[in-house]
Tab-separated table of C-alpha atoms in Angstrom:
chain	number	residue	atom	x	y	z
A	146	MET	CA	29.488	-27.886	20.707
A	147	LYS	CA	28.938	-24.252	20.581
A	148	HIS	CA	25.235	-24.669	20.550
A	149	ILE	CA	25.126	-26.654	23.431
A	150	LEU	CA	27.170	-23.934	25.441
A	151	ILE	CA	25.034	-21.417	24.364
A	152	LYS	CA	21.828	-23.252	25.444
A	153	ARG	CA	23.453	-23.835	29.030
A	154	ALA	CA	24.211	-20.213	29.145
A	155	ALA	CA	20.633	-19.558	28.374
A	156	THR	CA	19.317	-21.904	30.875
A	157	LYS	CA	21.483	-20.476	33.625
A	158	MET	CA	20.072	-16.991	32.608
A	159	VAL	CA	16.332	-18.324	33.014
A	160	LYS	CA	17.299	-19.375	36.375
A	161	GLU	CA	18.852	-16.293	37.415
A	162	TRP	CA	15.947	-14.248	36.115
A	163	GLY	CA	13.522	-16.355	38.102
A	164	LYS	CA	15.549	-15.352	41.056
A	165	GLY	CA	15.197	-11.662	40.263
A	166	LYS	CA	18.633	-11.096	38.649
A	167	GLY	CA	17.844	-10.783	35.098
A	168	ASN	CA	16.946	-7.758	33.031
A	169	ARG	CA	13.450	-6.305	33.143
A	170	MET	CA	11.166	-5.082	30.484
A	171	GLY	CA	8.878	-2.329	30.902
A	172	ASN	CA	8.351	0.063	33.730
A	173	GLY	CA	8.977	-2.345	36.706
A	174	LYS	CA	5.101	-2.349	37.683
A	175	ARG	CA	4.705	-5.926	36.792
A	176	LYS	CA	5.480	-8.332	39.764
A	177	GLN	CA	8.359	-10.793	38.862
A	178	ASN	CA	8.129	-14.536	39.761
A	179	GLN	CA	10.711	-15.147	42.507
A	180	GLN	CA	10.894	-18.771	42.127
A	181	ALA	CA	13.530	-20.247	39.650
A	182	GLN	CA	11.692	-21.741	36.875
A	183	THR	CA	12.498	-22.853	33.320
A	184	ASN	CA	8.959	-23.827	31.969
A	185	PHE	CA	6.304	-21.720	33.673
A	186	GLN	CA	3.870	-24.503	32.783
A	187	ASP	CA	1.473	-23.514	35.327
A	188	LEU	CA	0.941	-19.916	34.461
A	189	PRO	CA	-2.000	-18.653	32.428
A	190	TYR	CA	-1.266	-18.635	28.779
A	191	GLY	CA	-0.450	-14.799	28.728
A	192	GLU	CA	2.033	-14.812	31.824
A	193	ARG	CA	3.653	-17.626	30.301
A	194	GLY	CA	4.283	-16.358	26.941
A	195	LEU	CA	5.263	-13.162	28.562
A	196	LYS	CA	7.935	-15.012	30.664
A	197	TYR	CA	9.320	-16.609	27.701
A	198	ALA	CA	9.885	-13.363	26.100
A	199	LEU	CA	11.371	-11.782	29.104
A	200	THR	CA	13.887	-14.424	29.788
A	201	THR	CA	14.828	-14.255	26.199
A	202	LYS	CA	15.279	-10.761	26.328
A	203	ALA	CA	17.373	-10.989	29.303
A	204	VAL	CA	19.682	-13.316	27.668
A	205	LEU	CA	20.000	-11.284	24.549
A	206	GLY	CA	20.299	-7.999	26.665
A	207	LYS	CA	22.856	-9.531	29.001
A	208	ASN	CA	25.110	-10.558	26.161
A	209	LEU	CA	24.422	-7.438	24.034
A	210	MET	CA	25.447	-5.132	27.018
A	211	ARG	CA	28.555	-7.186	27.665
A	212	THR	CA	29.655	-6.772	23.935
A	213	ILE	CA	29.109	-2.982	24.002
A	214	GLN	CA	30.870	-2.525	27.365
A	215	LYS	CA	33.816	-4.556	26.257
A	216	LYS	CA	34.038	-3.842	22.502
A	217	GLY	CA	31.809	-1.043	21.716
A	218	THR	CA	28.765	-0.485	19.688
A	219	LEU	CA	30.157	-1.477	16.238
A	220	GLU	CA	30.988	-4.847	17.657
A	221	ALA	CA	27.433	-5.015	19.303
A	222	LEU	CA	26.261	-4.991	15.628
A	223	ALA	CA	28.205	-7.888	14.633
A	224	PHE	CA	27.017	-9.639	17.661
A	225	CYS	CA	23.314	-9.002	16.691
A	226	ASN	CA	24.195	-10.210	13.124
A	227	GLU	CA	26.037	-13.430	14.168
A	228	ARG	CA	24.495	-14.439	17.434
A	229	ALA	CA	20.960	-13.208	18.204
A	230	TYR	CA	19.245	-15.910	16.195
A	231	SER	CA	21.231	-18.669	17.860
A	232	LEU	CA	20.744	-17.392	21.236
A	233	THR	CA	16.871	-16.890	20.607
A	234	ASP	CA	16.689	-20.336	19.176
A	235	SER	CA	18.605	-21.827	22.272
A	236	MET	CA	15.966	-20.052	24.493
A	237	ALA	CA	13.124	-21.599	22.218
A	238	VAL	CA	14.558	-25.168	22.976
A	239	VAL	CA	14.684	-24.297	26.884
A	240	HIS	CA	11.088	-23.424	26.786
A	241	ASN	CA	9.909	-25.813	24.042
A	242	SER	CA	8.407	-23.149	22.134
A	243	THR	CA	8.744	-21.111	19.122
A	244	ILE	CA	10.220	-17.569	19.704
A	245	LYS	CA	10.232	-14.917	17.130
A	246	ARG	CA	10.865	-10.956	16.971
A	247	VAL	CA	9.229	-9.511	14.023
A	248	SER	CA	8.798	-5.560	13.232
A	249	ASP	CA	7.073	-3.344	10.600
A	250	LYS	CA	10.562	-1.732	10.140
A	251	PRO	CA	12.939	-4.650	10.098
A	252	ARG	CA	16.640	-4.556	10.085
A	253	ASN	CA	16.780	-8.152	8.673
A	254	PRO	CA	14.179	-9.089	6.097
A	255	ASN	CA	13.475	-12.341	7.699
A	256	ASN	CA	12.026	-10.345	10.669
A	257	LYS	CA	9.483	-8.645	8.678
A	258	ALA	CA	5.899	-8.869	10.394
A	259	ASN	CA	3.143	-10.636	8.582
A	260	VAL	CA	-0.311	-8.943	8.192
A	261	GLU	CA	-1.585	-10.228	11.228
A	262	GLU	CA	1.450	-9.185	13.242
A	263	LEU	CA	1.365	-5.638	11.907
A	264	GLU	CA	-2.067	-5.135	13.324
A	265	TYR	CA	-0.785	-6.264	16.526
A	266	ILE	CA	2.178	-3.676	16.235
A	267	LYS	CA	-0.433	-1.058	15.552
A	268	THR	CA	-2.187	-2.030	18.644
A	269	PHE	CA	0.807	-1.851	20.837
A	270	LYS	CA	1.846	1.335	19.483
A	271	LYS	CA	-1.346	3.009	20.427
A	272	VAL	CA	-1.017	1.406	24.086
A	273	VAL	CA	2.412	2.777	24.641
A	274	ALA	CA	1.563	6.216	22.887
A	275	ASN	CA	-1.064	6.585	25.596
A	276	SER	CA	1.349	5.718	28.452
A	277	GLU	CA	-0.555	2.629	29.339
A	278	GLU	CA	0.969	-0.746	30.436
A	279	ALA	CA	0.904	-3.293	27.730
A	280	SER	CA	-0.564	-6.608	28.352
A	281	PRO	CA	0.178	-9.704	26.394
A	282	ILE	CA	-2.197	-10.483	23.469
A	283	VAL	CA	-3.193	-14.393	23.541
A	284	LYS	CA	-4.420	-16.139	20.542
A	285	GLU	CA	-5.602	-19.887	21.074
A	286	MET	CA	-5.521	-22.322	18.205
A	287	ASP	CA	-6.472	-26.085	18.259
A	288	ASN	CA	-3.432	-27.204	19.848
A	289	ASN	CA	-1.147	-24.313	20.251
A	290	VAL	CA	-1.273	-20.952	21.787
A	291	ARG	CA	0.422	-17.634	20.289
A	292	VAL	CA	1.388	-14.764	22.497
A	293	TYR	CA	2.337	-11.281	21.326
A	294	TYR	CA	4.041	-8.669	23.471
A	295	PRO	CA	5.798	-5.410	22.430
A	296	ILE	CA	9.422	-4.791	21.895
A	297	THR	CA	10.115	-1.049	23.135
A	298	THR	CA	12.995	0.830	22.714
A	299	ASN	CA	15.322	2.081	25.597
A	300	PRO	CA	18.546	4.484	25.494
A	301	MET	CA	20.807	1.445	24.759
A	302	CYS	CA	18.572	0.634	21.677
A	303	LEU	CA	19.038	4.168	20.039
A	304	GLN	CA	22.785	3.396	19.632
A	305	CYS	CA	21.735	1.115	16.807
A	306	HIS	CA	18.213	2.162	16.171
A	307	GLY	CA	18.338	5.832	16.962
A	308	LYS	CA	18.151	8.977	14.539
A	309	PRO	CA	21.018	9.696	12.312
A	310	ASN	CA	23.137	12.643	13.581
A	311	GLU	CA	21.457	12.427	17.005
A	312	THR	CA	21.643	9.160	18.932
A	313	LEU	CA	23.155	7.190	16.113
A	314	GLU	CA	26.532	7.885	14.999
A	315	ASN	CA	27.561	7.950	11.355
A	316	SER	CA	30.084	5.113	11.882
A	317	THR	CA	27.502	2.756	13.227
A	318	LEU	CA	25.128	3.795	10.425
A	319	ALA	CA	27.762	3.056	7.807
A	320	LYS	CA	28.327	-0.459	9.308
A	321	ILE	CA	24.388	-0.989	9.462
A	322	LYS	CA	24.162	-0.290	5.903
A	323	ARG	CA	27.136	-2.775	5.064
A	324	LEU	CA	25.621	-5.523	7.279
A	325	TYR	CA	21.911	-4.846	6.317
A	326	PRO	CA	21.669	-3.360	3.097
A	327	MET	CA	17.741	-3.308	3.290
A	328	ASP	CA	17.721	-1.988	7.025
A	329	LYS	CA	14.568	-0.083	7.898
A	330	ALA	CA	15.038	-0.126	11.615
A	331	ILE	CA	16.374	3.405	12.441
A	332	GLY	CA	14.787	6.745	13.547
A	333	TYR	CA	13.440	5.527	17.031
A	334	ASP	CA	13.441	7.540	20.260
A	335	VAL	CA	13.013	6.058	23.665
A	336	ASN	CA	9.895	4.030	24.585
A	337	GLU	CA	8.635	3.329	21.078
A	338	VAL	CA	7.345	0.184	19.678
A	339	ARG	CA	10.286	-1.409	17.435
A	340	GLY	CA	8.407	-4.756	16.936
A	341	ILE	CA	6.879	-7.442	18.917
A	342	TRP	CA	7.713	-10.881	20.239
A	343	THR	CA	5.713	-13.662	18.766
A	344	ILE	CA	5.772	-16.822	21.236
A	345	THR	CA	4.231	-20.063	20.115
A	346	PHE	CA	3.870	-23.067	22.329
A	347	ASN	CA	1.594	-26.222	22.911
A	348	LYS	CA	-1.485	-26.041	25.237
C-alpha cells in the first residue's frame, strides 16, 4: 500500500512538473514542456531521457525540501537513506524505464559508477567547469536507449555534501558516518558535478 501511495504522489508530481510547477534543474535556459505528460514518448531520445531525470529530481527535491523545512538536515539524511530509492523506483514505474543515480564519489556503495559511467562523469565535469550548458548523452543499443545527464550541486545539497567545518556541520557529518560508513560524497561546492543520471528505456 505504501508503494502505491508513493507512486500516486510521483505521478501527481510529473503532471505538476509538466504544467511548469515542479523544480527545475540547471540555469533555466532550457524551455520546459507546458503540456502535462507522463511518458514523453514522442520526444527525441535525449529530451525524453532528460524529462525522466528532471521529473524524478522534482519528486525527490520536493520531498527532501519538505523534510528539511519541517524536521531539519539530520532528518533529511534519514529520508535519503530510507525513501530515496523507493521514490526513484516509483518514478521508474511511472516512466516505464530504469532510473539510476551514480557517482564517482558515492555515499552509498550501490551508487558507484562503472567504468563507462566514470568517463561520462569526466565529460560532464569539463562541460560544467567551462560554464557550458550540459546536453544529454545518448547511447543507442539494439532495443534500448540509455541517456546520461549530470547531477549538479546547489546550496541545499551542500548541507549534506559540502565541506566539513564550512557548509557541512559536524553533527551532520557524524550522522553521515553512522548511516554511510563508506561515504565519499562530501567536499563539494555549488555547481559541481556530483554524479549522473542513467536513464534506460525501450526504443
